[in-house]
Short mmCIF file of C-alpha atoms (C1' of nucleotides) in Angstrom, two decimals:
data_model
loop_
_atom_site.label_atom_id
_atom_site.label_comp_id
_atom_site.label_asym_id
_atom_site.label_seq_id
_atom_site.Cartn_x
_atom_site.Cartn_y
_atom_site.Cartn_z
CA UNK A 261 10.19 34.02 -18.05
CA UNK A 262 12.40 31.55 -16.29
CA UNK A 263 11.83 27.83 -16.44
CA UNK A 264 13.68 26.64 -13.38
CA UNK A 265 13.83 29.23 -10.71
CA UNK A 266 16.25 27.63 -8.35
CA UNK A 267 15.18 30.07 -5.66
CA UNK A 268 11.56 28.99 -5.68
CA UNK A 269 11.81 25.24 -5.35
CA UNK A 270 13.17 22.67 -2.94
CA UNK A 271 16.52 21.41 -4.16
CA UNK A 272 17.05 17.91 -5.50
CA UNK A 273 13.47 16.89 -4.87
CA UNK A 274 10.94 16.39 -7.65
CA UNK A 275 7.49 15.00 -8.28
CA UNK A 276 6.63 12.74 -11.18
CA UNK A 277 3.06 11.87 -12.06
CA UNK A 278 1.72 8.72 -13.65
CA UNK A 279 -1.55 10.03 -15.07
CA UNK A 280 -3.88 7.20 -16.01
CA UNK A 281 -6.70 7.59 -18.49
CA UNK A 282 -9.03 5.10 -20.16
CA UNK A 283 -10.22 5.04 -23.75
CA UNK A 284 -10.99 2.45 -26.43
CA UNK A 285 -10.80 -0.35 -23.85
CA UNK A 286 -7.18 0.57 -23.15
CA UNK A 287 -5.53 1.89 -20.02
CA UNK A 288 -3.41 4.85 -21.03
CA UNK A 289 -0.66 6.97 -19.51
CA UNK A 290 0.09 10.59 -20.32
CA UNK A 291 3.65 11.01 -21.63
CA UNK A 292 5.58 14.14 -22.59
CA UNK A 293 7.92 14.30 -25.52
CA UNK A 294 10.67 16.70 -24.60
CA UNK A 295 11.67 19.39 -27.03
CA UNK A 296 15.17 18.55 -28.20
CA UNK A 297 17.09 17.51 -31.30
CA UNK A 298 16.76 13.93 -30.15
CA UNK A 299 13.42 13.14 -28.61
CA UNK A 300 13.05 12.05 -25.02
CA UNK A 301 9.91 10.71 -23.45
CA UNK A 302 9.17 11.36 -19.82
CA UNK A 303 6.45 11.41 -17.21
CA UNK A 304 4.95 14.81 -16.47
CA UNK A 305 6.76 16.18 -13.48
CA UNK A 306 7.74 19.25 -11.60
CA UNK A 307 9.17 20.67 -8.42
CA UNK A 308 7.96 21.70 -4.99
CA UNK A 309 7.70 25.34 -4.00
CA UNK A 310 9.06 26.31 -0.64
CA UNK A 311 5.68 27.29 0.72
CA UNK A 312 3.51 24.47 -0.63
CA UNK A 313 2.88 20.92 0.52
CA UNK A 314 3.93 18.02 -1.66
CA UNK A 315 0.25 17.21 -2.32
CA UNK A 316 -0.38 20.79 -3.40
CA UNK A 317 2.65 20.63 -5.65
CA UNK A 318 1.39 17.44 -7.28
CA UNK A 319 -2.04 19.04 -7.77
CA UNK A 320 -0.48 22.11 -9.35
CA UNK A 321 1.62 20.01 -11.70
CA UNK A 322 -1.42 17.99 -12.69
CA UNK A 323 -3.50 21.08 -13.28
CA UNK A 324 -0.78 22.55 -15.47
CA UNK A 325 -0.83 19.48 -17.69
CA UNK A 326 -4.49 18.50 -17.63
CA UNK A 327 -6.38 21.72 -16.98
CA UNK A 328 -8.36 19.83 -14.35
CA UNK A 329 -8.80 20.59 -10.68
CA UNK A 330 -10.03 18.00 -8.20
CA UNK A 331 -8.63 14.94 -9.86
CA UNK A 332 -7.89 11.81 -7.90
CA UNK A 333 -4.26 11.50 -7.00
CA UNK A 334 -2.17 9.67 -4.49
CA UNK A 335 1.49 9.35 -3.70
CA UNK A 336 2.66 5.78 -4.01
CA UNK A 337 6.44 5.58 -3.73
CA UNK A 338 9.69 7.53 -3.56
CA UNK A 339 12.44 6.86 -6.06
CA UNK A 340 15.78 7.73 -4.58
CA UNK A 341 18.68 5.91 -6.17
CA UNK A 342 21.82 8.05 -6.09
CA UNK A 343 22.22 7.77 -9.87
CA UNK A 344 18.90 9.46 -10.55
CA UNK A 345 20.54 12.18 -12.56
CA UNK A 346 19.02 13.20 -15.82
CA UNK A 347 22.14 13.08 -17.95
CA UNK A 348 20.36 12.84 -21.28
CA UNK A 349 18.07 15.78 -20.85
CA UNK A 350 20.69 17.80 -19.05
CA UNK A 351 23.08 17.48 -21.93
CA UNK A 352 20.31 18.33 -24.32
CA UNK A 353 19.61 21.43 -22.30
CA UNK A 354 23.24 22.42 -22.24
CA UNK A 355 23.44 22.28 -25.99
CA UNK A 356 20.37 24.47 -26.23
CA UNK A 357 21.68 26.90 -23.68
CA UNK A 358 22.85 29.59 -26.07
CA UNK A 359 19.60 29.66 -27.93
CA UNK A 360 17.50 29.74 -24.79
CA UNK A 361 19.75 32.01 -22.82
CA UNK A 362 18.65 34.83 -25.08
CA UNK A 363 15.13 34.34 -23.84
CA UNK A 364 16.48 34.30 -20.27
CA UNK A 365 14.84 30.95 -19.84
CA UNK A 366 17.89 29.08 -18.68
CA UNK A 367 20.79 30.60 -16.83
CA UNK A 368 23.88 28.97 -15.42
CA UNK A 369 22.40 28.62 -11.96
CA UNK A 370 19.35 26.82 -13.29
CA UNK A 371 21.57 24.42 -15.18
CA UNK A 372 23.60 23.69 -12.09
CA UNK A 373 20.40 23.14 -10.18
CA UNK A 374 19.08 20.68 -12.75
CA UNK A 375 22.31 18.75 -13.12
CA UNK A 376 22.16 17.28 -9.65
CA UNK A 377 20.76 14.07 -8.35
CA UNK A 378 17.01 14.21 -7.74
CA UNK A 379 14.90 12.22 -5.34
CA UNK A 380 11.46 11.92 -6.88
CA UNK A 381 8.12 11.39 -5.20
CA UNK A 382 5.86 9.29 -7.41
CA UNK A 383 2.17 10.17 -7.63
CA UNK A 384 -0.45 8.46 -9.67
CA UNK A 385 -3.61 10.18 -10.88
CA UNK A 386 -6.87 8.94 -12.41
CA UNK A 387 -8.66 11.20 -14.88
CA UNK A 388 -11.68 11.10 -17.13
CA UNK A 389 -9.86 11.22 -20.41
CA UNK A 390 -12.76 12.98 -22.16
CA UNK A 391 -12.81 15.89 -19.75
CA UNK A 392 -9.25 16.96 -20.27
CA UNK A 393 -7.09 18.47 -22.97
CA UNK A 394 -3.39 17.79 -22.44
CA UNK A 395 -1.39 20.99 -22.22
CA UNK A 396 2.23 21.28 -23.16
CA UNK A 397 4.65 22.78 -20.71
CA UNK A 398 7.38 25.05 -22.07
CA UNK A 399 9.75 22.13 -22.41
CA UNK A 400 7.31 19.79 -24.11
CA UNK A 401 7.23 19.09 -27.78
CA UNK A 402 4.00 17.17 -27.39
CA UNK A 403 1.96 15.47 -24.71
CA UNK A 404 0.15 12.29 -25.65
CA UNK A 405 -1.66 9.27 -24.30
CA UNK A 406 0.10 5.93 -24.65
CA UNK A 407 -1.27 2.47 -24.02
CA UNK A 408 0.27 1.38 -20.73
CA UNK A 409 1.28 -1.88 -22.42
CA UNK A 410 3.09 -0.13 -25.26
CA UNK A 411 5.06 2.68 -23.71
CA UNK A 412 8.12 4.12 -25.42
CA UNK A 413 11.47 3.96 -23.61
CA UNK A 414 11.26 6.73 -21.02
CA UNK A 415 14.12 8.63 -19.40
CA UNK A 416 15.81 7.40 -16.26
CA UNK A 417 13.63 5.07 -14.20
CA UNK A 418 10.30 6.40 -15.50
CA UNK A 419 9.26 3.05 -17.01
CA UNK A 420 9.78 1.46 -13.61
CA UNK A 421 7.74 4.27 -12.05
CA UNK A 422 4.81 3.38 -14.31
CA UNK A 423 5.10 -0.31 -13.48
CA UNK A 424 5.00 0.37 -9.76
CA UNK A 425 2.15 2.85 -10.13
CA UNK A 426 0.12 0.21 -11.96
CA UNK A 427 0.84 -2.34 -9.24
CA UNK A 428 -0.33 0.11 -6.61
CA UNK A 429 -3.42 0.97 -8.62
CA UNK A 430 -4.34 -2.71 -8.83
CA UNK A 431 -3.92 -3.16 -5.09
CA UNK A 432 -6.03 -0.11 -4.27
CA UNK A 433 -8.70 -0.33 -6.94
CA UNK A 434 -11.38 -2.18 -4.98
CA UNK A 435 -10.28 -1.16 -1.54
CA UNK A 436 -10.52 2.54 -2.31
CA UNK A 437 -13.26 2.41 -4.96
CA UNK A 438 -11.33 4.60 -7.34
CA UNK A 439 -11.93 2.96 -10.72
CA UNK A 440 -14.87 5.26 -11.48
CA UNK A 441 -12.54 8.24 -11.64
CA UNK A 442 -11.44 6.89 -15.00
CA UNK A 443 -14.97 6.78 -16.44
CA UNK A 444 -17.37 9.48 -17.59
CA UNK A 445 -20.22 10.56 -15.32
CA UNK A 446 -22.51 7.83 -16.62
CA UNK A 447 -21.46 4.46 -17.94
CA UNK A 448 -22.70 0.95 -18.55
CA UNK A 449 -21.67 -2.13 -16.64
CA UNK A 450 -19.86 -3.42 -19.69
CA UNK A 451 -17.71 -0.30 -19.71
CA UNK A 452 -16.79 -0.87 -16.08
CA UNK A 453 -15.89 -4.45 -16.85
CA UNK A 454 -13.74 -3.54 -19.83
CA UNK A 455 -11.97 -0.97 -17.67
CA UNK A 456 -11.20 -3.61 -15.05
CA UNK A 457 -9.99 -5.96 -17.75
CA UNK A 458 -7.68 -3.28 -19.09
CA UNK A 459 -6.28 -2.52 -15.63
CA UNK A 460 -5.72 -6.11 -14.53
CA UNK A 461 -4.97 -7.35 -18.05
CA UNK A 462 -7.22 -10.37 -17.60
CA UNK A 463 -10.85 -11.26 -18.36
CA UNK A 464 -13.69 -11.24 -15.83
CA UNK A 465 -16.88 -13.33 -15.97
CA UNK A 466 -19.73 -11.02 -16.91
CA UNK A 467 -22.43 -12.10 -14.45
CA UNK A 468 -20.13 -12.42 -11.46
CA UNK A 469 -18.53 -9.12 -12.27
CA UNK A 470 -21.89 -7.36 -12.32
CA UNK A 471 -22.77 -8.90 -8.96
CA UNK A 472 -19.47 -7.87 -7.42
CA UNK A 473 -19.70 -4.29 -8.60
CA UNK A 474 -23.35 -3.84 -7.61
CA UNK A 475 -22.58 -5.32 -4.19
CA UNK A 476 -20.23 -2.43 -3.60
CA UNK A 477 -23.38 -0.31 -3.22
CA UNK A 478 -21.81 2.76 -4.75
CA UNK A 479 -23.65 2.86 -8.08
CA UNK A 480 -26.97 4.45 -8.85
CA UNK A 481 -28.89 2.82 -11.68
CA UNK A 482 -30.29 5.33 -14.17
CA UNK A 483 -32.32 4.96 -17.38
CA UNK A 484 -31.42 2.52 -20.11
CA UNK A 485 -29.06 3.45 -22.89
CA UNK A 486 -30.53 2.75 -26.33
CA UNK A 487 -27.76 2.46 -28.84
CA UNK A 488 -29.81 1.32 -31.80
CA UNK A 489 -28.20 -2.11 -31.67
CA UNK A 490 -30.39 -5.15 -32.07
CA UNK A 491 -30.13 -6.26 -28.46
CA UNK A 492 -31.31 -5.52 -24.97
CA UNK A 493 -30.37 -2.01 -23.91
CA UNK A 494 -27.97 -1.78 -20.98
CA UNK A 495 -28.62 0.40 -17.94
CA UNK A 496 -26.56 3.48 -17.32
CA UNK A 497 -25.00 3.90 -13.89
CA UNK A 498 -23.64 6.83 -11.96
CA UNK A 499 -21.05 6.62 -9.21
CA UNK A 500 -22.16 8.09 -5.94
CA UNK A 501 -20.52 7.98 -2.59
CA UNK B 10 33.04 15.82 15.34
CA UNK B 11 30.23 17.58 13.65
CA UNK B 12 26.62 16.53 14.02
CA UNK B 13 25.05 18.00 10.93
CA UNK B 14 27.45 18.35 8.12
CA UNK B 15 25.43 20.40 5.73
CA UNK B 16 27.85 19.52 2.97
CA UNK B 17 27.29 15.78 3.24
CA UNK B 18 23.53 15.49 3.12
CA UNK B 19 20.67 16.35 0.80
CA UNK B 20 19.02 19.55 1.92
CA UNK B 21 15.56 19.67 3.44
CA UNK B 22 15.01 15.95 3.06
CA UNK B 23 15.00 13.55 5.98
CA UNK B 24 14.15 9.98 6.86
CA UNK B 25 12.18 9.00 9.94
CA UNK B 26 11.87 5.40 11.05
CA UNK B 27 9.02 3.74 12.89
CA UNK B 28 10.85 0.77 14.41
CA UNK B 29 8.43 -1.85 15.64
CA UNK B 30 9.34 -4.42 18.25
CA UNK B 31 7.31 -6.96 20.17
CA UNK B 32 7.60 -7.90 23.84
CA UNK B 33 5.30 -8.88 26.70
CA UNK B 34 2.37 -9.23 24.31
CA UNK B 35 2.71 -5.57 23.33
CA UNK B 36 3.62 -3.97 20.03
CA UNK B 37 6.29 -1.39 20.76
CA UNK B 38 7.92 1.52 18.95
CA UNK B 39 11.43 2.81 19.51
CA UNK B 40 11.40 6.46 20.59
CA UNK B 41 14.28 8.86 21.27
CA UNK B 42 14.25 11.36 24.04
CA UNK B 43 16.19 14.36 22.86
CA UNK B 44 18.85 15.87 25.08
CA UNK B 45 17.55 19.30 26.09
CA UNK B 46 16.42 21.24 29.11
CA UNK B 47 12.87 20.33 28.22
CA UNK B 48 12.46 16.81 26.93
CA UNK B 49 11.28 16.09 23.43
CA UNK B 50 10.31 12.71 22.11
CA UNK B 51 10.88 11.85 18.48
CA UNK B 52 11.19 9.00 16.03
CA UNK B 53 14.73 7.95 15.18
CA UNK B 54 15.67 9.73 12.01
CA UNK B 55 18.48 11.02 9.90
CA UNK B 56 19.53 12.43 6.59
CA UNK B 57 20.55 11.18 3.17
CA UNK B 58 24.14 11.35 1.98
CA UNK B 59 24.73 12.64 -1.50
CA UNK B 60 26.11 9.35 -2.73
CA UNK B 61 23.70 6.90 -1.12
CA UNK B 62 20.21 5.73 -2.02
CA UNK B 63 17.31 6.49 0.28
CA UNK B 64 17.07 2.79 1.16
CA UNK B 65 20.74 2.70 2.06
CA UNK B 66 20.27 5.82 4.17
CA UNK B 67 17.38 4.23 6.04
CA UNK B 68 19.45 1.09 6.62
CA UNK B 69 22.35 3.15 7.92
CA UNK B 70 20.10 5.08 10.29
CA UNK B 71 18.58 1.84 11.55
CA UNK B 72 21.96 0.25 12.07
CA UNK B 73 23.14 3.28 14.04
CA UNK B 74 20.22 2.95 16.43
CA UNK B 75 19.76 -0.80 16.62
CA UNK B 76 23.17 -2.26 15.87
CA UNK B 77 21.47 -4.65 13.46
CA UNK B 78 22.10 -5.19 9.79
CA UNK B 79 19.58 -6.91 7.55
CA UNK B 80 16.44 -5.86 9.31
CA UNK B 81 13.14 -5.67 7.48
CA UNK B 82 12.27 -2.18 6.42
CA UNK B 83 10.04 -0.53 3.90
CA UNK B 84 9.18 3.01 2.95
CA UNK B 85 5.50 3.68 3.39
CA UNK B 86 4.74 7.37 2.94
CA UNK B 87 6.22 10.84 2.47
CA UNK B 88 5.30 13.63 4.87
CA UNK B 89 5.61 16.96 3.17
CA UNK B 90 3.48 19.67 4.71
CA UNK B 91 5.14 23.07 4.36
CA UNK B 92 4.99 23.66 8.13
CA UNK B 93 7.18 20.62 8.85
CA UNK B 94 9.74 22.76 10.63
CA UNK B 95 11.11 21.58 13.89
CA UNK B 96 10.66 24.79 15.86
CA UNK B 97 10.84 23.20 19.28
CA UNK B 98 14.05 21.31 18.81
CA UNK B 99 15.60 24.07 16.75
CA UNK B 100 15.09 26.59 19.52
CA UNK B 101 16.43 24.09 21.99
CA UNK B 102 19.50 23.71 19.83
CA UNK B 103 19.97 27.43 19.54
CA UNK B 104 19.97 27.80 23.28
CA UNK B 105 22.59 25.08 23.56
CA UNK B 106 24.69 26.58 20.81
CA UNK B 107 27.30 28.22 22.99
CA UNK B 108 27.91 25.12 25.01
CA UNK B 109 28.14 22.88 21.99
CA UNK B 110 29.98 25.30 19.80
CA UNK B 111 33.04 24.70 21.93
CA UNK B 112 32.97 21.07 20.87
CA UNK B 113 32.55 22.23 17.27
CA UNK B 114 29.44 20.12 17.10
CA UNK B 115 27.13 22.81 15.88
CA UNK B 116 28.15 25.78 13.82
CA UNK B 117 26.04 28.54 12.32
CA UNK B 118 25.73 26.82 8.97
CA UNK B 119 24.43 23.63 10.55
CA UNK B 120 21.86 25.61 12.47
CA UNK B 121 20.68 27.33 9.32
CA UNK B 122 20.51 23.98 7.63
CA UNK B 123 18.39 22.48 10.40
CA UNK B 124 16.04 25.44 10.71
CA UNK B 125 14.43 24.88 7.33
CA UNK B 126 11.38 22.97 6.31
CA UNK B 127 12.01 19.24 5.89
CA UNK B 128 10.21 16.76 3.71
CA UNK B 129 10.48 13.40 5.44
CA UNK B 130 10.33 9.92 3.97
CA UNK B 131 8.68 7.53 6.41
CA UNK B 132 10.09 4.02 6.77
CA UNK B 133 8.87 1.31 9.06
CA UNK B 134 11.06 -1.50 10.34
CA UNK B 135 10.40 -4.79 12.11
CA UNK B 136 13.02 -6.09 14.53
CA UNK B 137 13.46 -8.93 16.96
CA UNK B 138 13.50 -6.92 20.14
CA UNK B 139 15.73 -9.43 21.92
CA UNK B 140 18.49 -9.25 19.34
CA UNK B 141 19.07 -5.55 19.60
CA UNK B 142 20.39 -3.05 22.09
CA UNK B 143 19.13 0.47 21.39
CA UNK B 144 22.00 2.88 20.86
CA UNK B 145 21.82 6.56 21.58
CA UNK B 146 22.85 9.01 18.94
CA UNK B 147 24.79 12.10 20.02
CA UNK B 148 21.58 14.07 20.41
CA UNK B 149 19.69 11.45 22.37
CA UNK B 150 19.19 11.51 26.08
CA UNK B 151 17.73 8.02 25.97
CA UNK B 152 16.21 5.60 23.51
CA UNK B 153 13.35 3.43 24.72
CA UNK B 154 10.58 1.15 23.66
CA UNK B 155 7.04 2.44 24.12
CA UNK B 156 3.78 0.58 23.75
CA UNK B 157 2.32 1.74 20.45
CA UNK B 158 -0.97 2.38 22.26
CA UNK B 159 0.66 4.60 24.89
CA UNK B 160 3.08 6.83 23.08
CA UNK B 161 4.14 10.16 24.53
CA UNK B 162 3.45 13.32 22.55
CA UNK B 163 6.08 13.35 19.83
CA UNK B 164 7.48 16.34 17.96
CA UNK B 165 5.86 17.65 14.79
CA UNK B 166 3.77 15.04 13.01
CA UNK B 167 5.61 12.01 14.39
CA UNK B 168 2.53 10.62 16.16
CA UNK B 169 0.71 10.69 12.83
CA UNK B 170 3.68 8.98 11.22
CA UNK B 171 3.35 6.10 13.69
CA UNK B 172 -0.39 5.82 13.06
CA UNK B 173 0.12 5.59 9.33
CA UNK B 174 2.98 3.13 9.71
CA UNK B 175 0.75 0.87 11.79
CA UNK B 176 -2.02 1.07 9.19
CA UNK B 177 0.44 0.08 6.48
CA UNK B 178 1.84 -2.73 8.62
CA UNK B 179 -1.66 -4.15 9.09
CA UNK B 180 -2.35 -4.03 5.36
CA UNK B 181 0.93 -5.74 4.50
CA UNK B 182 1.21 -8.24 7.32
CA UNK B 183 -0.33 -11.29 5.65
CA UNK B 184 0.36 -10.26 2.09
CA UNK B 185 4.09 -9.94 2.65
CA UNK B 186 4.48 -12.51 5.46
CA UNK B 187 6.51 -10.14 7.60
CA UNK B 188 5.12 -10.75 11.09
CA UNK B 189 7.86 -13.29 11.86
CA UNK B 190 10.48 -10.55 11.71
CA UNK B 191 9.16 -9.43 15.08
CA UNK B 192 9.63 -12.83 16.73
CA UNK B 193 12.72 -14.74 17.86
CA UNK B 194 14.07 -17.57 15.70
CA UNK B 195 11.78 -20.12 17.29
CA UNK B 196 8.38 -19.45 18.75
CA UNK B 197 5.12 -21.14 19.67
CA UNK B 198 1.83 -20.69 17.87
CA UNK B 199 0.45 -18.89 20.88
CA UNK B 200 3.21 -16.31 20.58
CA UNK B 201 2.32 -15.73 16.94
CA UNK B 202 -1.30 -15.30 17.87
CA UNK B 203 -0.56 -12.84 20.66
CA UNK B 204 1.61 -10.88 18.24
CA UNK B 205 -1.24 -10.68 15.75
CA UNK B 206 -3.61 -9.64 18.50
CA UNK B 207 -1.22 -6.89 19.54
CA UNK B 208 -0.85 -5.62 15.97
CA UNK B 209 -4.54 -5.67 15.07
CA UNK B 210 -5.70 -4.86 18.59
CA UNK B 211 -8.38 -7.54 18.44
CA UNK B 212 -8.68 -11.21 19.49
CA UNK B 213 -8.39 -14.19 17.14
CA UNK B 214 -9.98 -17.62 17.59
CA UNK B 215 -7.23 -20.03 18.62
CA UNK B 216 -8.00 -23.03 16.40
CA UNK B 217 -8.81 -21.05 13.29
CA UNK B 218 -5.75 -18.89 13.78
CA UNK B 219 -3.52 -21.95 13.90
CA UNK B 220 -5.07 -23.28 10.73
CA UNK B 221 -4.64 -19.98 8.92
CA UNK B 222 -1.00 -19.60 9.88
CA UNK B 223 -0.08 -23.21 9.08
CA UNK B 224 -1.85 -22.90 5.73
CA UNK B 225 0.63 -20.18 4.80
CA UNK B 226 3.18 -23.01 4.48
CA UNK B 227 6.06 -20.95 5.74
CA UNK B 228 6.59 -22.52 9.15
CA UNK B 229 8.68 -25.53 10.03
CA UNK B 230 7.50 -27.47 13.06
CA UNK B 231 10.30 -28.32 15.48
CA UNK B 232 10.41 -30.15 18.81
CA UNK B 233 8.04 -29.43 21.66
CA UNK B 234 8.76 -26.77 24.22
CA UNK B 235 8.49 -28.07 27.78
CA UNK B 236 7.89 -25.18 30.10
CA UNK B 237 7.24 -27.11 33.27
CA UNK B 238 3.61 -26.03 33.25
CA UNK B 239 0.95 -28.61 33.95
CA UNK B 240 -0.39 -28.79 30.41
CA UNK B 241 0.35 -30.10 26.96
CA UNK B 242 3.65 -28.75 25.66
CA UNK B 243 3.33 -26.55 22.58
CA UNK B 244 5.40 -27.10 19.46
CA UNK B 245 8.11 -24.68 18.50
CA UNK B 246 8.13 -23.32 14.97
CA UNK B 247 10.72 -21.69 12.78
CA UNK B 248 10.00 -19.35 9.89
CA UNK B 249 11.44 -20.48 6.63
CA UNK B 250 10.91 -19.07 3.19
"C1'" DA C 150 -38.85 -15.25 -35.71
"C1'" DC C 151 -34.16 -14.50 -34.97
"C1'" DA C 152 -29.50 -13.01 -33.45
"C1'" DA C 153 -27.09 -10.42 -30.22
"C1'" DA C 154 -26.18 -8.81 -25.87
"C1'" DA C 155 -27.98 -7.71 -21.19
"C1'" DG C 156 -29.85 -9.26 -16.84
"C1'" DT C 157 -30.62 -12.74 -13.32
"C1'" DG C 158 -30.77 -17.31 -10.94
"C1'" DT C 159 -28.65 -21.74 -9.48
"C1'" DT C 160 -25.16 -24.79 -8.44
"C1'" DG C 161 -20.88 -26.49 -6.52
"C1'" DA C 162 -16.37 -25.44 -4.62
"C1'" DC C 163 -13.88 -23.12 -1.54
"C1'" DT C 164 -13.14 -20.34 2.75
"C1'" DA C 165 -14.03 -18.50 7.20
"C1'" DT C 166 -15.91 -19.05 11.61
"C1'" DA C 167 -18.01 -21.26 15.64
"C1'" DC C 168 -18.36 -25.24 18.33
"C1'" DA C 169 -16.75 -29.50 20.15
"C1'" DC C 170 -13.64 -32.88 21.47
"C1'" DC C 171 -9.37 -35.16 22.56
"C1'" DC C 172 -4.60 -35.19 24.28
"C1'" DA C 173 -0.37 -34.24 26.85
"C1'" DT C 174 1.58 -32.48 31.07
"C1'" DG C 175 2.79 -31.83 36.03
"C1'" DG C 176 0.97 -31.55 40.53
"C1'" DC D 67 -6.90 -38.23 38.45
"C1'" DC D 68 -7.56 -33.63 37.77
"C1'" DA D 69 -6.89 -28.90 36.07
"C1'" DT D 70 -4.76 -26.52 32.45
"C1'" DG D 71 -3.72 -25.36 28.03
"C1'" DG D 72 -2.51 -27.23 23.26
"C1'" DG D 73 -3.87 -29.65 19.01
"C1'" DT D 74 -7.31 -31.10 15.79
"C1'" DG D 75 -11.88 -32.38 13.66
"C1'" DT D 76 -16.55 -31.10 12.20
"C1'" DA D 77 -20.63 -28.40 11.09
"C1'" DT D 78 -22.37 -24.22 9.54
"C1'" DA D 79 -22.46 -19.88 7.16
"C1'" DG D 80 -20.67 -17.01 3.84
"C1'" DT D 81 -18.16 -16.05 -0.38
"C1'" DC D 82 -16.63 -16.89 -5.16
"C1'" DA D 83 -16.66 -18.83 -9.75
"C1'" DA D 84 -18.91 -21.59 -13.54
"C1'" DC D 85 -22.94 -22.66 -15.90
"C1'" DA D 86 -27.60 -22.01 -17.42
"C1'" DC D 87 -31.52 -19.57 -18.50
"C1'" DT D 88 -34.54 -15.58 -19.49
"C1'" DT D 89 -35.35 -10.91 -21.27
"C1'" DT D 90 -35.00 -7.12 -24.31
"C1'" DT D 91 -33.90 -4.98 -28.66
"C1'" DG D 92 -33.88 -4.03 -33.85
"C1'" DT D 93 -34.01 -6.30 -38.14
#
DNA sequence: ACAAAAGTGTTGACTATACACCCATGG
DNA sequence: CCATGGGTGTATAGTCAACACTTTTGT
């Protein structure tokens, strides 16, 4: 099995995905730790097959890492500085070459292919964190969720990619009604509010927030959710539109 | 002189520019007519050199066509369907090969390079139409301004690229205060209003429009402009921020 | 009965829009 | 002095944020 089949993919063009999830009142991003002597952290990414569209490629990459089909994703920006060359990982790969070469996972041509400058198309995705189980790719040591406010130092410009993805998410959140992709099928209004507060990193007034969200006319009110707490039970809602 | 030096540019990646201008109360787009037996219309575009960033490449392409440095431009979307192959123009080129081959403008390798699928990064630009003189590239028969509402049928997905550029322009216009890039150095409030009406394709109320624009606090009021018409002379404004 | 948290109503400030009026200009 | 078009003020409606109050729940 070959990792980078330089025949199958467009050259010098990649896709990197900022996969957002939400848990414990924190907005999280899925980050790979790359399998090397020294650890590198990076956004999940991949390449574009000759016969597939860039959107299909992004979907395939997301499915490989999340196991989910039909997740919300959107391209938001291209990163194309000429120095976007992955020196760190490339040198790590080179040092592993002998070991891996035996498994025919990395030949000279693949290394040459990887060593070049890459223009990367940034996608961001919104997933229900409970529905998915992160899957490691062959290169990954681990794949984990990190609080978007406490990310490790990522390779190349990947930290900047996250920052710009978050900016785009904030701009699009209300306009495109996409916040609910981060929540389970049913949720309370308080959960929606805490999600918004995590995304915008600022508090919202409870009553006004409820009004604003209900005025969107995209939520169906279901039965109440009795938690056993000594207070009024909140309604559950379901997104529909 | 060689047109497509397949050694100099990234493979299968292009840049196409939607260059907006404004004249005679119409929003216009710069369109090339390609030099062939049958005419093809296309957005000005180009390729990315190995050592330059995508933004630099877009600037270079714009300068080649407009003669202007420092014009406002912004990437807005990537177009990456797998069928983005320029069959029409490619076949036109093939038929011209013998003629051009004598001038060493088009060799077999360049043709192979051009015949492939291209992923294209869409940029839009805003220029003061009076400051620039459209320049033809070697492939162009002519370069002309077309009303954005009356474009000819362009090659591939270029009509869709214009539509999406216009949508992005509308979303960003107030947020990024970029409308004034389309106007000369000094202008009247009526000219600003007519520009907005051309961009959004809808009328604005005169008095409220003036209030809204002045409240942006980015215009400096200059002397009055006496046109000789039998009415109150409007003020001239200059953008400053 | 009480504390805690959810739901809803009311107020005042701000903004957007429609209407009205006045003013400068050249014939 | 009049027609034309530019500048500005005001009233109304609509939106947004702060505060207050009521309701439900389990102890």
